[in-house]
């Protein structure tokens, strides 16, 4: 998202002089004119940093999720670590099983 902001918003600043105040006698058509390239990088970067900081303020796990997880454990539903281990084991079994490979490669 930041890249698209820089390419659209940053190009607007190129019509301003690099110091944002034009020296006397210089126009946009002068060969010495340098557009202000840095605001198009600076502003989206600051906005991105602020948004990232806001996201970092969230807790690792929301309070409501903790209560739901406790209820599931009480009901006998496995924890996330157990489900992850089961998934890994299933993936290994599928990879070792060569029969599905032949079915996928077959053409009718």
Short mmCIF file of C-alpha atoms in Angstrom, two decimals:
data_model
loop_
_atom_site.label_atom_id
_atom_site.label_comp_id
_atom_site.label_asym_id
_atom_site.label_seq_id
_atom_site.Cartn_x
_atom_site.Cartn_y
_atom_site.Cartn_z
CA UNK A 1 0.00 0.00 0.00
CA UNK A 2 2.85 2.37 0.75
CA UNK A 3 4.38 1.85 -2.70
CA UNK A 4 1.18 2.84 -4.43
CA UNK A 5 0.92 5.91 -2.17
CA UNK A 6 4.46 6.93 -3.08
CA UNK A 7 3.91 6.53 -6.79
CA UNK A 8 0.69 8.56 -6.83
CA UNK A 9 1.13 10.98 -3.94
CA UNK A 10 4.89 11.36 -4.30
CA UNK A 11 4.69 12.49 -7.90
CA UNK A 12 2.62 15.50 -6.84
CA UNK A 13 5.60 16.85 -4.87
CA UNK A 14 7.90 16.79 -7.90
CA UNK A 15 6.37 20.05 -9.09
CA UNK A 16 7.77 21.77 -5.96
CA UNK A 17 11.42 22.66 -5.54
CA UNK A 18 13.49 20.26 -3.43
CA UNK A 19 13.62 22.69 -0.47
CA UNK A 20 9.89 23.48 -0.89
CA UNK A 21 10.76 27.16 -1.41
CA UNK A 22 11.71 28.13 -4.96
CA UNK A 23 14.83 30.33 -5.38
CA UNK A 24 14.28 33.64 -7.13
CA UNK A 25 14.45 33.48 -10.90
CA UNK A 26 13.97 29.70 -11.11
CA UNK A 27 10.98 28.02 -12.73
CA UNK A 28 9.92 24.41 -13.11
CA UNK A 29 11.33 24.46 -16.65
CA UNK A 30 14.83 25.54 -15.55
CA UNK A 31 17.54 22.89 -16.05
CA UNK A 32 18.70 23.42 -12.43
CA UNK A 33 15.23 22.64 -11.06
CA UNK A 34 15.11 19.56 -8.83
CA UNK A 35 11.72 18.31 -7.72
CA UNK A 36 10.96 17.55 -4.08
CA UNK A 37 11.28 13.77 -4.16
CA UNK A 38 11.63 13.26 -0.41
CA UNK A 39 8.09 14.11 0.83
CA UNK A 40 6.68 11.28 -1.28
CA UNK A 41 8.86 8.85 0.66
CA UNK A 42 8.78 10.55 4.05
CA UNK A 43 5.04 11.05 4.54
CA UNK A 44 3.90 7.49 3.64
CA UNK A 45 6.77 6.08 5.73
CA UNK A 46 5.69 8.08 8.78
CA UNK A 47 2.06 7.01 8.27
CA UNK A 48 3.16 3.37 7.92
CA UNK A 49 5.27 3.62 11.07
CA UNK A 50 2.37 5.09 13.05
CA UNK A 51 0.00 2.36 11.84
CA UNK A 52 2.56 -0.32 12.73
CA UNK A 53 2.95 1.19 16.20
CA UNK A 54 -0.82 1.09 16.71
CA UNK A 55 -0.90 -2.57 15.68
CA UNK A 56 1.92 -3.34 18.13
CA UNK A 57 -0.22 -1.99 20.97
CA UNK A 58 -2.67 -4.89 20.58
CA UNK A 59 -2.18 -7.80 23.00
CA UNK A 60 -0.87 -11.11 21.69
CA UNK A 61 -4.21 -12.71 22.47
CA UNK A 62 -7.49 -10.93 22.97
CA UNK A 63 -9.18 -11.41 26.37
CA UNK A 64 -12.30 -12.97 24.83
CA UNK A 65 -10.17 -15.53 22.99
CA UNK A 66 -8.65 -16.67 26.29
CA UNK A 67 -12.07 -17.46 27.74
CA UNK A 68 -13.17 -19.29 24.59
CA UNK A 69 -9.98 -21.36 24.64
CA UNK A 70 -10.52 -22.25 28.31
CA UNK A 71 -14.08 -23.37 27.52
CA UNK A 72 -12.89 -25.55 24.64
CA UNK A 73 -10.23 -27.17 26.80
CA UNK A 74 -12.85 -27.91 29.47
CA UNK A 75 -15.04 -29.52 26.79
CA UNK A 76 -12.13 -31.78 25.78
CA UNK A 77 -11.26 -30.01 22.55
CA UNK A 78 -7.54 -30.13 21.92
CA UNK A 79 -5.30 -27.10 22.22
CA UNK A 80 -3.79 -25.26 19.30
CA UNK A 81 -0.37 -26.89 19.80
CA UNK A 82 -1.94 -30.35 19.62
CA UNK A 83 -3.88 -29.41 16.49
CA UNK A 84 -0.67 -28.06 14.93
CA UNK A 85 1.22 -31.29 15.71
CA UNK A 86 -1.66 -33.32 14.25
CA UNK A 87 -1.61 -31.19 11.10
CA UNK A 88 2.13 -31.67 10.68
CA UNK A 89 1.73 -35.43 11.07
CA UNK A 90 -1.07 -35.46 8.47
CA UNK A 91 1.00 -33.46 5.99
CA UNK A 92 3.92 -35.88 6.38
CA UNK A 93 1.60 -38.86 5.82
CA UNK A 94 0.15 -37.29 2.66
CA UNK A 95 3.62 -36.53 1.29
CA UNK A 96 4.83 -40.08 1.96
CA UNK A 97 1.72 -41.58 0.33
CA UNK A 98 2.51 -42.05 -3.36
CA UNK A 99 -0.98 -43.19 -4.43
CA UNK A 100 -2.51 -39.66 -4.59
CA UNK A 101 0.42 -38.57 -6.76
CA UNK A 102 -0.48 -41.15 -9.39
CA UNK A 103 -4.12 -40.09 -9.34
CA UNK A 104 -3.15 -36.47 -9.80
CA UNK A 105 -0.86 -37.27 -12.72
CA UNK A 106 -3.36 -39.52 -14.49
CA UNK A 107 -5.25 -38.05 -17.40
CA UNK A 108 -8.54 -39.38 -18.55
#
